[in-house]
Structures are given as structure tokens and as C-alpha cells.
Amino acid sequence: MDLLTGTVARSGPELDETGLDSLQFDEDIRHLITAPSENANSFIALLELPANQAMELLHSDSGKKECPNVTFPSNTSLLERAARFSVLNGGSNSTDSSSVPSDSSSKNLEKAAPVKSEPLETESYLDSSQPLVSDPTVGNSAPNARACSKRKERGKKVKGASKKSKNEVSKQEEEKLPYVHVRARRGQATDSHSLAERARREKINQRMKLLQELVPGCNKISGTALVLDEIINHVQFLQRQVEILSMKLAVVNPGIDFNLDSIFTTERYFVIILRFNSFVSTQKLHFGLPVVFADYDHTDLPCTVEISEFSQTLAINLNEILKLNLTFSPDKNTTLSGSLIDSNFSGMVMPLMWPEAQVNRNRHQFQRQWQIDALHQPVWGGEEDSHNFITPENSFLSYDSSANSGTLHFVFGSSIFCNTISLSLLVLLSYDWKRNSKCKMMLKIKEHHSE
Amino acid sequence: MASKHTIATRHAQGIRARFASRFLRSLLRVRRSSNRFGGSQSNDEGIGKRIRTDRIKIAAYAAMARAVGPRRTWSRALLFKLRNRARIHGVSRKRCLVSEKKRVTRNKVVAISREPSRADTLRKLVPGGDSMDTCVLLEETAHYIKCLATQVTVMQSIADRLLL
């Protein structure tokens, strides 16, 4: 953008017949920039570094690279103007004026932006004489409107010829167009061969820069050959990694049957400690997991622990409760978790599901029970309302989910709580790994008397 | 079923999730087929570790190629190669091996010997690299590296998850 206006400013005083043209050019630029974004996109794309373009191409997962066909007529006319400009500027820049006709054959635009095919060039060459004559007659009163009408006229003329090019461009990606337009810099050779070569070299250099960013450790290396070596090594390394990992996966015991949803989700573990009588356990062994405390002072039991979660962006899959660990510490001195395998409670029946080796079994258990109710909850958004009941040994769990919040009801039988001081629930929740934002969890403890 | 799946996950979550879903499904399929061979035994007997490795590797590449779709030259070439391999694999193996040997010797005699430049080695590495000029080759390499990196991270996380 700056370069173009720079050239416009430079050419203004130099060439008289392009004075008014330069004004209109400015108008056109401004008009385009304020125009809807679709128009601007394809024009500004010319002005930007093609590296950015290629970056977009690379980093956009969806191949939505469509050139809107509607805007083409206006852009072609502008391109003609730009072409004409640079032709005339090329005449002033380069040493010999005889290079002007040779330049016109390869239109000089801004940096390596591939634009048009032959019909446009011939059109603009023919038109070059026309606007020069008609421009002085154009008053400054309504340059914009005139420009628009001219654009439309030229658009109509060019439309038939450039339909083929339109289709070409809309089908292919921009880099695959037959003609590449490069600006000849000052003091450099301007014959078409070297221009083409320079364009090609610039394209390759831009892509090499992109690759340098992708491959780690390539930023410091200078020189194309070494960078290429590094790239080759990286690709080979990645392919070897894939091979090694596939060997690793082949070795894994095929007896484990895993649920697809559970693989998708990453697990986030909370330790929820329900404290009765405001007892604070002295020694906490939480395995480095975040702890959520909930105080429950009532000794009227059974109670319902309701864990509801809302988050706007997440869909926590409360379906996947992998482990439910209830430990009871009957007296004040014993620690909360200690070693979970040996029991701290005095002869109470208690579901102990801690050891890792049992995870799969528990998963099975839960899953089987989930499947009874045919709850199919896709990981990316849960919308069903359904009730599931899971009954691991002594506690009654019910699960009720709706759009973005789920509630877990733990209902404990009263017999469990006669001696408990504190109770910890280790609830493992898993959620969609794609949306890893924060999740909020709310813990409500309600009394549940109707048992 | 397959079409419904693709429609549902077209632009939904990006390439990583698409690849992960496809890869896991194919992994399950490989597991089931190997289980059928070996029964309840471990994988040392039955189908053999090497074949399973290769199958898993092919499944990974196929899943990645399908997740990318036919937008990229390398993914198209990869899908084409895999489809051909599947076809040839099914028809007959012996005939093709013999004919391949003959072809190889002939090529060695005829080919002009020159040191493979870096671009040539890159062409060999990137699938479908033969029919690309240097500029396009670099672009395809960049996208290929990005996809390979996601492939490796997903496979690594799966392996960690399963082996734990």
C-alpha cells in the first residue's frame, strides 16, 4: 500500500498526463479499502507479502480460498490501472525507454502477486490510450462516480475476456496461475527471463522462510542448502517417530478395550473432600491434584451431593466418571487418605476402587451400566436429558445431564455415616480435549430426606 | 456410516481431532483382526508383531490422509498409493513381486546417474513429490511436516494412555 502510494506520489509531478489518473488511482484505492471486505481481500492480497498469503494457506485448515467472482470486474480495472502505472513508472525507472514496450508485455505490479492472464494485458494495453485522453475531460466534481462507471464499463469489456481467467483463478490456487507479475527493482535487469527467474526465486525464498519457522532449530542456520538438509532430517525423524510409535502401539496388550470417547477426552482430576463437622484432616495426600473442599455440617444423613458444572465453552462429559473413591476416616487422628489400599475405617463396608490396575475394570463397570440406558453423549456437546443410575456397591449415584451442565447425585445410605468424620470423593472428570478452557464446578450439598 | 461421519466432522474440530477419531477407529479394527487370528493370546503369536506394526503404520498414514482430505497434493498421492497397495495386496502377491524385481533392474541400467540433490531427496520423502516443481514442493513439505507433527503427538498420547 505504501509503495504504491509512494510511486503515485513520485509519478505525479513527473508525468503530466498521469496526474489526474493518479488522483483517481488514490480514489480507487480508498474506495476499495472502504469497500466490503471481499473486495478488499483480493486487492490487498496483491499488496501484501505473498508470504502472508502462503501462511494463511498453510495455517488454515479449511480450504476456503475462494476468490469471489463478483468483485472481479472492479479489480481487473484497478489492476489495469496499476499495470499502466507501473508501466509508465518502469519507463521512468529503467535506463532505456525502449524497455517500456517490453515491460508492458509483462505487467509490472507490486511484489510477486500473480494476477492476470493474457486477455487482460491486451485489454489494458488497448485501454491505455483511452483513459489518457478522457481523463483530462473528467472534472474533479465526481471522480468517484466516474471512476465507478468507468470501472463498470471496462469491467464489461474485460468480463468476456477474463471469464476464462476468472474460472481459472477460482478453480486453482493463486500460485498456480500461468503468469507471475513482478516489479522490476531499480538497477536490475528487466528482461522477461530474469524477471521470471527472480519471481520464482522470491517465491521459493518465501516458502523456505515458512519452512524455517516450522522446523525447530532452523532459524539460526543461514543458507538454503543447510536449511534444506535440516528439513529433510526433520521429515525423516518424524517418519521414524511414526514407525516407532506404531511399534509401540502394536505391542500394547490388545485385551484392553477402550472406549473411543474416553480416549478423546483428557481427564482432569479433582479431589473433592466433604468435611463433616468442619474437620480438617491433618495429613493430606492428594496425589498432587487440585482439591475442592466442601463443608457439610449437618449430620443428618443421607445427603445428596450435587456436583453441577457450568462452563460456557466446555461440555464436560460427566459421563465418564472413572473412579469413585470413598474413604472414611472414623477418628480424628487418622489421615485422610494415607494408603488407600489398607482401610482406615472400622469394619464398615466400603467401596474401594483405588488401585490403578482396577481402573479398566471399573471403566467397564461404569460403561456397562451407562450403556443400559443408552446414553449416547457426543463429546462435543451434550444435549440429552437422561437419567442414569450407577450403583457401585454402597452408594447410589444418579447422573443427570443437560446441555452444558451436569449434575451428579451421590446419595449415601445412612448406615455409612455413623462414624465418619470426613469423606472424600475422588471424582475424575474427563472432558473434551479440544476445548481446554477452564471449567467451573459447583458443589452443592443438599439434604436428601426422602429415602 | 462413513459418509455420515465425514459430514459430521468436516470442519468441526480441526485436523487433530479428525485424525484422532479416524486413527482410533482403524486401530480398533486392526486389534479386532489380530484378535481373530490369535484368539485370546498375546500378540507374539498369531498375526505377528511386524505385520501388526505395518498395519498400524498404514492405518495412521491413511487416517491422516483422509483427515486432510483431497485438498493437498500429498494427501491425494498418499491415498492413491494406499488404495493401489490395498488392491494389489488383495489380488496376488507373487506375480507382483516378480514383476517388480524385473522393473527395478531395468531402471538401474537406464537411469542417468547423478547425485541426488536435496530437492530430490525431499521429493522422495514427501508423498507425491515427483510431480511437483520446487516451489510447490516446499509448500507441500511445510503442510506435510505440520500434519506429521500432529500425527506424532496424537499417537504418542494414545500410546501413553494405553500403556499406563
Coordinates of C-alpha atoms in Angstrom, one line a residue, chain A residues 54 57-63 173 175-176 200 203-205 207-208 210-211 214-215 224-226 228-229 231-236 238-243 245-258 260 262-267 322 356 360 363 380 432-434 436, chain B residues 8-9 11-18 20-21 23-25 27-28 31 34-35 41-43 49 52-54 56-57 60-61 71-73 76 118-119 121-122 125-127 134-136 138-139 141-146 148-149 151-163:
Chain A
A54 CA 1.0 -18.6 2.0
L57 CA -2.9 -21.1 3.1
L58 CA -0.8 -23.2 5.3
H59 CA -2.3 -22.4 8.6
S60 CA -5.9 -22.6 7.6
D61 CA -7.3 -26.0 8.0
S62 CA -10.2 -25.4 5.8
G63 CA -9.5 -24.9 2.2
E173 CA -5.0 -21.7 -6.1
E175 CA 0.2 -19.7 -7.1
K176 CA -0.7 -21.9 -10.0
R200 CA 10.5 -17.8 -8.9
K203 CA 8.6 -17.5 -4.1
I204 CA 11.0 -20.2 -3.2
N205 CA 12.6 -18.0 -0.6
R207 CA 8.4 -20.8 1.3
M208 CA 11.8 -21.5 2.7
L210 CA 7.9 -20.6 6.3
L211 CA 9.6 -23.9 6.5
L214 CA 8.1 -24.8 11.1
V215 CA 11.2 -26.9 11.6
T224 CA 19.4 -22.6 1.7
A225 CA 21.3 -25.9 1.4
L226 CA 21.8 -26.4 5.1
L228 CA 17.1 -28.0 3.3
D229 CA 19.2 -30.6 4.9
I231 CA 14.2 -30.0 6.7
I232 CA 15.0 -33.4 5.2
N233 CA 16.3 -34.6 8.6
H234 CA 13.2 -33.4 10.3
V235 CA 10.9 -35.2 7.9
Q236 CA 12.9 -38.4 8.3
L238 CA 9.1 -37.6 12.1
Q239 CA 8.6 -40.6 9.9
R240 CA 10.8 -42.7 12.1
Q241 CA 8.8 -41.5 15.1
V242 CA 5.6 -42.7 13.4
E243 CA 7.2 -46.1 12.9
L245 CA 5.1 -45.3 17.8
S246 CA 3.2 -47.8 15.6
M247 CA 5.5 -50.5 17.0
K248 CA 4.7 -49.3 20.5
L249 CA 1.0 -49.4 19.8
A250 CA 1.3 -52.8 18.3
V251 CA 2.9 -54.1 21.5
V252 CA 0.2 -52.9 23.8
N253 CA -1.9 -55.6 25.1
P254 CA -4.8 -55.9 22.8
G255 CA -7.0 -57.2 25.6
I256 CA -7.8 -53.6 26.6
D257 CA -10.9 -52.5 25.0
F258 CA -11.1 -48.8 25.2
L260 CA -13.4 -44.0 22.0
S262 CA -12.7 -41.8 26.8
I263 CA -9.6 -41.6 24.6
F264 CA -10.8 -38.4 23.2
T265 CA -11.1 -36.7 26.4
T266 CA -8.4 -35.7 28.7
E267 CA -9.0 -36.3 32.3
L322 CA -13.8 -43.2 36.1
E356 CA -4.8 -48.3 39.1
N360 CA -10.2 -50.7 33.4
R363 CA -14.4 -48.4 33.5
W380 CA -18.6 -32.1 21.7
D432 CA -13.2 -32.8 25.6
W433 CA -9.6 -32.2 25.0
K434 CA -10.3 -29.8 22.2
N436 CA -9.4 -26.9 27.1
Chain B
A8 CA -20.3 -34.5 10.9
T9 CA -16.7 -33.8 11.5
H11 CA -14.7 -28.6 9.8
A12 CA -15.7 -29.4 13.3
Q13 CA -12.5 -29.7 15.3
G14 CA -9.5 -29.2 13.2
I15 CA -7.2 -31.7 11.9
R16 CA -6.0 -33.2 15.1
A17 CA -9.4 -34.4 16.3
R18 CA -10.3 -35.7 12.9
A20 CA -7.5 -39.0 16.1
S21 CA -11.0 -40.3 15.5
F23 CA -6.9 -43.4 13.7
L24 CA -8.6 -44.8 16.7
R25 CA -11.3 -46.5 14.7
L27 CA -6.7 -49.1 15.4
L28 CA -9.7 -50.9 16.8
R31 CA -7.0 -55.1 17.0
S34 CA -5.4 -59.6 15.1
N35 CA -7.6 -60.9 17.9
Q41 CA -3.4 -65.0 23.2
S42 CA -0.9 -62.2 23.3
N43 CA 0.3 -60.7 20.1
K49 CA 4.3 -58.2 15.6
R52 CA 0.7 -55.5 13.1
T53 CA 3.2 -52.7 13.2
D54 CA 3.0 -52.2 9.5
I56 CA -0.9 -49.8 12.3
K57 CA 1.5 -47.6 10.5
A60 CA -2.0 -44.0 10.7
Y61 CA -1.0 -42.6 7.4
R71 CA -7.1 -30.7 -0.8
R72 CA -3.4 -31.3 -0.7
T73 CA -1.3 -32.9 -3.3
R76 CA -4.1 -37.2 -2.7
R118 CA 18.4 -32.1 -1.8
A119 CA 15.2 -31.4 -3.7
T121 CA 15.6 -36.4 -1.5
L122 CA 12.7 -34.2 -0.4
L125 CA 10.2 -38.2 1.3
V126 CA 7.1 -36.3 0.7
P127 CA 4.4 -38.5 -0.9
T134 CA 10.3 -26.9 -6.3
C135 CA 8.0 -24.1 -5.3
V136 CA 5.0 -26.3 -4.8
L138 CA 8.3 -26.6 -0.4
E139 CA 4.7 -25.6 0.3
T141 CA 6.5 -30.1 2.6
A142 CA 5.5 -27.4 5.1
H143 CA 2.0 -28.7 5.4
Y144 CA 3.2 -32.3 5.5
I145 CA 5.5 -31.5 8.4
K146 CA 2.7 -29.9 10.3
L148 CA 3.2 -35.3 10.7
A149 CA 3.8 -33.5 13.9
Q151 CA 0.2 -37.3 14.0
V152 CA 3.1 -38.0 16.2
T153 CA 1.7 -36.1 19.2
V154 CA -1.7 -37.9 18.9
M155 CA -0.1 -41.3 18.6
Q156 CA 2.2 -40.6 21.5
S157 CA -0.7 -39.5 23.7
I158 CA -2.6 -42.6 22.7
A159 CA 0.3 -44.9 23.4
D160 CA 0.9 -43.2 26.8
R161 CA -2.8 -43.5 27.6
L162 CA -3.0 -47.2 26.7
L163 CA 0.2 -48.3 28.2

